[in-house]
Coordinates of C-alpha atoms in Angstrom, one line a residue:
X1 CA 52.1 -97.0 252.6
X2 CA 48.8 -95.0 254.1
X3 CA 45.7 -95.1 255.6
X4 CA 42.2 -94.7 255.0
X5 CA 40.7 -91.7 256.4
X6 CA 37.3 -89.7 256.6
X7 CA 36.7 -87.2 253.9
X8 CA 34.2 -85.2 255.9
X9 CA 35.6 -84.4 259.8
X10 CA 33.8 -82.7 262.2
X11 CA 35.5 -81.7 264.9
X12 CA 33.1 -80.9 268.5
X13 CA 34.5 -78.1 270.7
X14 CA 34.2 -76.4 274.4
X15 CA 32.9 -73.3 273.6
X16 CA 33.1 -72.8 277.3
X17 CA 35.5 -74.5 280.0
X18 CA 33.4 -76.5 282.4
X19 CA 33.5 -79.8 284.2
X20 CA 31.4 -83.3 283.0
X21 CA 29.3 -84.7 284.3
X22 CA 27.3 -87.2 282.5
X23 CA 28.5 -89.1 279.3
X24 CA 25.5 -90.3 277.3
X25 CA 27.0 -91.6 273.9
X26 CA 31.4 -93.3 273.7
X27 CA 33.3 -93.3 271.0
X28 CA 32.3 -95.7 267.8
X29 CA 28.4 -94.7 268.3
X30 CA 26.4 -94.3 265.4
X31 CA 24.8 -90.6 266.7
X32 CA 21.8 -88.7 264.5
X33 CA 22.4 -84.7 264.1
X34 CA 22.0 -83.3 267.2
X35 CA 21.7 -86.5 269.5
X36 CA 23.0 -85.2 273.0
X37 CA 26.6 -86.6 273.7
X38 CA 27.8 -85.3 277.1
X39 CA 26.6 -82.3 279.6
X40 CA 28.8 -80.4 280.8
X41 CA 28.6 -77.3 283.7
X42 CA 30.0 -74.6 284.5
X43 CA 27.4 -72.5 287.7
X44 CA 30.0 -69.4 286.5
X45 CA 28.8 -69.4 283.8
X46 CA 25.3 -69.2 284.6
X47 CA 26.1 -66.6 286.8
X48 CA 27.5 -64.3 284.1
X49 CA 24.2 -65.5 281.1
X50 CA 22.0 -64.7 284.1
X51 CA 23.7 -60.8 284.8
X52 CA 24.3 -60.2 281.2
X53 CA 20.1 -60.9 280.1
X54 CA 19.8 -58.9 283.6
X55 CA 21.7 -55.6 281.8
X56 CA 19.2 -55.9 278.6
X57 CA 16.4 -55.5 280.8
X58 CA 17.7 -52.6 282.7
X59 CA 18.9 -51.5 279.7
X60 CA 15.6 -51.7 278.5
X61 CA 14.2 -50.0 281.5
X62 CA 16.3 -47.0 281.2
X63 CA 14.9 -47.0 277.5
X64 CA 11.3 -46.5 278.7
X65 CA 12.2 -43.9 281.1
X66 CA 14.1 -42.0 278.9
X67 CA 11.5 -42.0 275.8
X68 CA 9.3 -40.7 279.1
X69 CA 11.6 -38.2 280.1
X70 CA 12.4 -36.5 277.0
X71 CA 8.9 -36.7 276.3
X72 CA 7.9 -34.2 279.0
X73 CA 10.5 -31.7 278.7
X74 CA 9.6 -32.3 275.2
X75 CA 6.1 -30.8 276.6
X76 CA 7.4 -28.5 279.2
X77 CA 9.7 -26.3 276.1
X78 CA 6.3 -26.3 273.7
X79 CA 4.2 -25.1 276.4
X80 CA 7.0 -22.1 277.3
X81 CA 6.9 -21.4 273.9
X82 CA 3.5 -21.1 273.5
X83 CA 4.0 -18.4 276.8
X84 CA 6.8 -16.5 275.1
X85 CA 4.4 -16.6 272.0
X86 CA 1.6 -15.0 273.9
X87 CA 3.6 -12.5 276.0
X88 CA 5.8 -11.7 272.8
X89 CA 2.3 -10.7 270.8
X90 CA 1.3 -9.4 273.7
X91 CA 4.0 -6.6 274.2
X92 CA 5.2 -6.2 270.8
X93 CA 1.2 -5.5 270.4
X94 CA 1.6 -2.8 273.7
X95 CA 4.1 -1.4 272.3
X96 CA 3.4 -0.5 269.5
X97 CA 0.1 0.9 271.2
X98 CA 2.2 3.3 273.3
X99 CA 3.8 5.0 270.2
X100 CA 0.8 6.4 268.9
X101 CA -0.1 7.2 272.4
X102 CA 2.7 9.2 272.2
X103 CA 2.4 11.5 269.3
X104 CA -1.0 12.1 270.9
X105 CA 0.3 13.3 273.7
X106 CA -1.3 10.7 275.7
X107 CA 1.8 8.7 277.0
X108 CA 4.8 9.6 278.4
X109 CA 7.6 9.4 276.3
X110 CA 9.6 7.1 278.7
X111 CA 6.7 4.5 279.1
X112 CA 6.7 4.3 275.5
X113 CA 10.7 3.4 275.3
X114 CA 9.7 0.8 278.5
X115 CA 7.1 -0.9 276.2
X116 CA 9.7 -0.7 273.9
X117 CA 12.1 -2.4 275.9
X118 CA 9.3 -5.0 276.8
X119 CA 8.4 -6.0 273.5
X120 CA 12.4 -6.4 272.1
X121 CA 13.0 -8.6 275.6
X122 CA 10.0 -10.9 274.7
X123 CA 11.3 -11.0 271.0
X124 CA 14.3 -12.2 272.4
X125 CA 13.2 -14.9 274.7
X126 CA 10.5 -16.2 272.2
X127 CA 13.5 -17.0 269.5
X128 CA 15.8 -18.3 273.0
X129 CA 12.9 -20.8 273.6
X130 CA 12.1 -21.4 269.8
X131 CA 16.1 -22.3 269.0
X132 CA 15.8 -24.6 272.2
X133 CA 13.1 -26.5 271.3
X134 CA 14.3 -27.5 268.3
X135 CA 17.3 -28.4 269.7
X136 CA 15.3 -30.6 271.6
X137 CA 12.7 -32.3 269.2
X138 CA 16.8 -32.5 266.5
X139 CA 18.0 -34.7 270.1
X140 CA 15.7 -36.9 271.4
X141 CA 16.1 -39.1 268.3
X142 CA 19.9 -39.1 268.5
X143 CA 19.8 -40.0 272.3
X144 CA 17.8 -42.6 271.7
X145 CA 19.5 -43.8 269.2
X146 CA 22.0 -44.0 271.5
X147 CA 20.2 -46.3 274.1
X148 CA 19.0 -48.8 272.1
X149 CA 22.1 -49.5 270.7
X150 CA 23.4 -49.7 273.8
X151 CA 20.6 -52.3 274.6
X152 CA 21.5 -54.1 271.3
X153 CA 25.3 -54.2 272.4
X154 CA 23.8 -56.0 275.0
X155 CA 21.4 -58.0 273.5
X156 CA 24.4 -59.5 271.7
X157 CA 26.4 -60.3 275.0
X158 CA 23.1 -61.8 276.4
X159 CA 22.9 -64.4 273.3
X160 CA 26.8 -65.0 273.0
X161 CA 26.4 -66.0 276.9
X162 CA 23.3 -68.1 276.2
X163 CA 24.8 -69.9 273.3
X164 CA 28.3 -70.9 275.7
X165 CA 25.0 -71.4 278.4
X166 CA 23.3 -73.6 276.0
X167 CA 26.8 -75.8 274.6
X168 CA 27.2 -77.5 277.7
X169 CA 24.4 -79.6 276.6
X170 CA 27.2 -81.5 274.1
X171 CA 24.8 -82.6 271.2
X172 CA 26.2 -84.1 267.4
X173 CA 26.3 -81.6 265.0
X174 CA 25.5 -83.9 262.1
X175 CA 24.6 -87.4 261.9
X176 CA 27.8 -90.3 261.9
X177 CA 30.2 -92.6 263.5
X178 CA 31.3 -90.9 267.7
X179 CA 35.3 -90.6 267.7
X180 CA 38.3 -89.8 270.5
X181 CA 35.1 -89.1 273.0
X182 CA 38.0 -89.6 276.0
X183 CA 36.4 -88.0 278.4
X184 CA 36.1 -89.1 282.1
X185 CA 33.6 -87.9 285.3
X186 CA 34.3 -84.9 286.5
X187 CA 37.2 -83.9 284.2
X188 CA 37.7 -79.9 284.1
X189 CA 37.6 -78.9 280.2
X190 CA 39.1 -75.3 278.8
X191 CA 37.5 -73.4 276.2
X192 CA 38.6 -74.8 272.8
X193 CA 39.1 -78.3 274.0
X194 CA 38.2 -80.8 271.0
X195 CA 36.2 -82.4 272.8
X196 CA 35.2 -85.4 270.4
X197 CA 34.9 -85.5 266.1
X198 CA 32.1 -87.0 263.4
X199 CA 32.9 -88.6 260.8
X200 CA 31.3 -90.2 257.8
X201 CA 31.9 -93.9 257.9
X202 CA 31.1 -94.2 253.9
X203 CA 32.7 -91.4 252.5
X204 CA 37.0 -92.0 253.0
X205 CA 39.9 -91.5 251.7
X206 CA 43.4 -92.9 251.1
X207 CA 46.0 -90.4 252.7
X208 CA 49.8 -91.5 251.5
X209 CA 52.7 -91.0 252.4
X210 CA 55.1 -90.4 249.1
X211 CA 58.6 -89.7 250.2
X212 CA 60.4 -86.4 249.1
X213 CA 62.2 -88.1 245.7
X214 CA 59.1 -89.0 244.2
X215 CA 56.7 -86.8 245.4
X216 CA 58.2 -84.2 243.0
X217 CA 56.1 -86.3 240.1
X218 CA 52.9 -86.3 242.2
X219 CA 50.2 -83.8 240.2
X220 CA 46.6 -83.8 240.9
X221 CA 43.7 -85.5 238.8
X222 CA 47.0 -88.5 238.3
X223 CA 45.0 -92.2 238.5
X224 CA 46.0 -94.1 241.6
X225 CA 44.7 -97.6 242.9
X226 CA 44.7 -98.1 246.3
X227 CA 44.8 -101.7 247.8
X228 CA 42.8 -102.6 251.3
X229 CA 44.2 -106.0 251.7
X230 CA 41.2 -107.1 250.6
X231 CA 40.6 -105.0 247.3
X232 CA 41.7 -102.8 245.4
X233 CA 39.9 -99.8 244.6
X234 CA 41.0 -96.9 241.6
X235 CA 41.4 -93.5 242.5
X236 CA 42.6 -90.0 241.2
X237 CA 45.2 -87.7 243.1
X238 CA 42.7 -84.6 244.8
X239 CA 45.4 -83.0 247.0
X240 CA 48.8 -82.8 247.9
X241 CA 50.9 -81.3 251.1
X242 CA 53.0 -78.2 250.2
X243 CA 55.1 -79.2 252.7
X244 CA 57.2 -82.4 254.2
X245 CA 57.2 -84.2 257.6
X246 CA 59.7 -86.3 258.1
X247 CA 60.9 -87.2 254.7
X248 CA 57.6 -87.9 253.5
X249 CA 55.3 -85.6 252.1
X250 CA 51.5 -86.1 252.3
X251 CA 48.9 -86.8 249.2
X252 CA 45.3 -87.4 249.2
X253 CA 43.5 -89.8 247.0
X254 CA 39.8 -90.1 246.4
X255 CA 38.2 -93.7 245.7
X256 CA 36.1 -93.9 242.6
X257 CA 34.8 -97.3 243.9
X258 CA 33.0 -98.8 246.2
X259 CA 34.3 -99.7 249.6
X260 CA 35.3 -103.3 250.3
X261 CA 33.8 -105.1 253.9
X262 CA 35.8 -103.6 257.0
X263 CA 36.9 -100.4 255.4
X264 CA 37.3 -98.0 258.2
X265 CA 39.0 -95.2 259.2
X266 CA 43.3 -95.8 260.2
X267 CA 42.3 -98.8 258.0
X268 CA 46.1 -99.3 256.5
X269 CA 47.0 -99.1 253.0
X270 CA 49.1 -99.4 250.2
X271 CA 49.4 -97.5 247.1
X272 CA 50.2 -96.6 243.6
X273 CA 50.2 -93.4 241.2
X274 CA 50.8 -93.9 238.1
X275 CA 52.7 -90.5 237.2
X276 CA 53.5 -91.4 233.3
X277 CA 53.6 -95.0 231.3
X278 CA 55.8 -96.7 229.8
X279 CA 55.3 -99.5 227.0
X280 CA 57.9 -101.6 225.3
X281 CA 61.6 -100.7 227.4
X282 CA 63.4 -102.3 229.1
X283 CA 63.5 -102.4 232.4
X284 CA 64.3 -104.0 236.6
X285 CA 63.6 -103.8 239.6
X286 CA 65.9 -100.8 241.3
X287 CA 69.2 -101.0 242.6
X288 CA 69.6 -100.2 246.2
X289 CA 71.7 -96.9 246.3
X290 CA 70.2 -96.3 242.7
X291 CA 69.7 -92.1 242.9
X292 CA 67.4 -92.2 239.5
X293 CA 68.2 -91.5 236.7
X294 CA 71.8 -91.2 235.5
X295 CA 75.0 -94.2 234.6
X296 CA 75.5 -95.9 237.5
X297 CA 77.6 -99.6 237.5
X298 CA 76.1 -102.9 238.2
X299 CA 77.0 -106.3 238.7
X300 CA 75.6 -108.2 236.5
X301 CA 76.2 -112.1 236.7
X302 CA 78.3 -114.6 234.5
X303 CA 78.9 -118.0 234.8
X304 CA 75.6 -118.8 235.2
X305 CA 75.5 -117.4 237.6
X306 CA 79.5 -118.2 239.5
X307 CA 80.4 -114.6 239.1
X308 CA 79.4 -111.4 238.8
X309 CA 81.2 -108.5 236.6
X310 CA 81.2 -104.8 237.1
X311 CA 79.1 -102.7 234.4
X312 CA 78.6 -99.6 233.1
X313 CA 74.7 -99.1 233.0
X314 CA 72.2 -96.4 232.2
X315 CA 70.0 -95.6 234.1
X316 CA 65.9 -93.7 232.9
X317 CA 63.1 -92.9 234.3
X318 CA 62.1 -94.7 237.8
X319 CA 59.3 -95.9 240.1
X320 CA 59.1 -96.6 243.4
X321 CA 60.6 -100.2 242.9
X322 CA 61.1 -100.3 239.1
X323 CA 63.5 -98.4 237.0
X324 CA 64.3 -97.7 233.0
X325 CA 67.9 -99.6 231.6
X326 CA 68.6 -97.0 228.4
X327 CA 71.6 -98.7 227.3
X328 CA 74.2 -101.8 229.0
X329 CA 72.2 -104.6 229.6
X330 CA 69.2 -106.5 227.4
X331 CA 66.6 -109.1 228.1
X332 CA 67.7 -111.7 229.8
X333 CA 70.8 -110.4 231.9
X334 CA 70.6 -111.1 235.8
X335 CA 71.8 -108.3 237.8
X336 CA 72.4 -108.3 242.0
X337 CA 70.3 -105.2 243.7
X338 CA 71.2 -104.6 246.6
X339 CA 73.5 -103.1 248.2
X340 CA 77.1 -103.2 246.7
X341 CA 79.3 -101.2 249.0
X342 CA 81.5 -103.4 250.0
X343 CA 83.4 -104.6 246.7
X344 CA 83.5 -101.0 245.7
X345 CA 87.2 -101.6 244.4
X346 CA 87.1 -104.8 242.5
X347 CA 85.1 -105.2 239.0
X348 CA 84.9 -109.1 239.8
X349 CA 83.2 -110.8 242.4
X350 CA 82.7 -114.7 243.1
X351 CA 79.2 -116.0 244.1
X352 CA 79.4 -118.4 246.3

């Protein structure tokens, strides 16, 4: 046994906590892609979104100010380097001239020494200011890059907040039939709550519940037939649940034929999966207490059905309701399939 289920289900979940303000659709309706389903509200989210956008704008202003500040500092440093260069050249020339005049006796030695010291000072200051200019040029790009990265991060946060705010107008992600929309006006919906789902009514599969004892024989690709009680549809096994639920394993069967009229999701069906085809064998209905392949004793009718005697029977492969007879019975024998446990101590019973 089982039921029909959509092959494709698109769940719609709340991307933010909010309150239901308006229902624009209802379960069971055909909806188009991007069609409005309901409207939610969250004033706190609106404020958070505005704050996130404002942070992006402020960061952009900070970047502009940073560019202006760094450019001004760079220009000032370039001017200082140019000034130091002039002083360096002038002091160097004066020191050289003083050395020549000392030899001619026109300048005292101490004055020549002072001019030489001044030249060395401006040489050092010129080198320091050039190094400082180079360092500023190297760090400008990194400082701007850090601020740009901060803007990108804030922009991503603002975009996420805007997306969450827009999600308060819940729309159908694709065309299909709307199901499970059970919200009420004024209801508070936590983030992550399933609001509804959209299914494709024309694309159904059968989900069958197979007992654990039978599920071991199920393989992907096996043929199946699904009885909808309004027609039988051929299909194939496409998925086998790796676990068991309440003694059953769920098997998905893809339908390979047209759906009959009235086929809708959750419609109860009965399925038969062909795990193997046996020809020219002796078989009977499956006994109530048979565990499968092996030797058992069954009661066979004798004396024109007035009595039944216990006979050993070797069972072979079986399905849900039939099983192969290897030895112990012949064609035409009648046996009792119901539970005969109360008569386990006798070999013959009378039938009234």
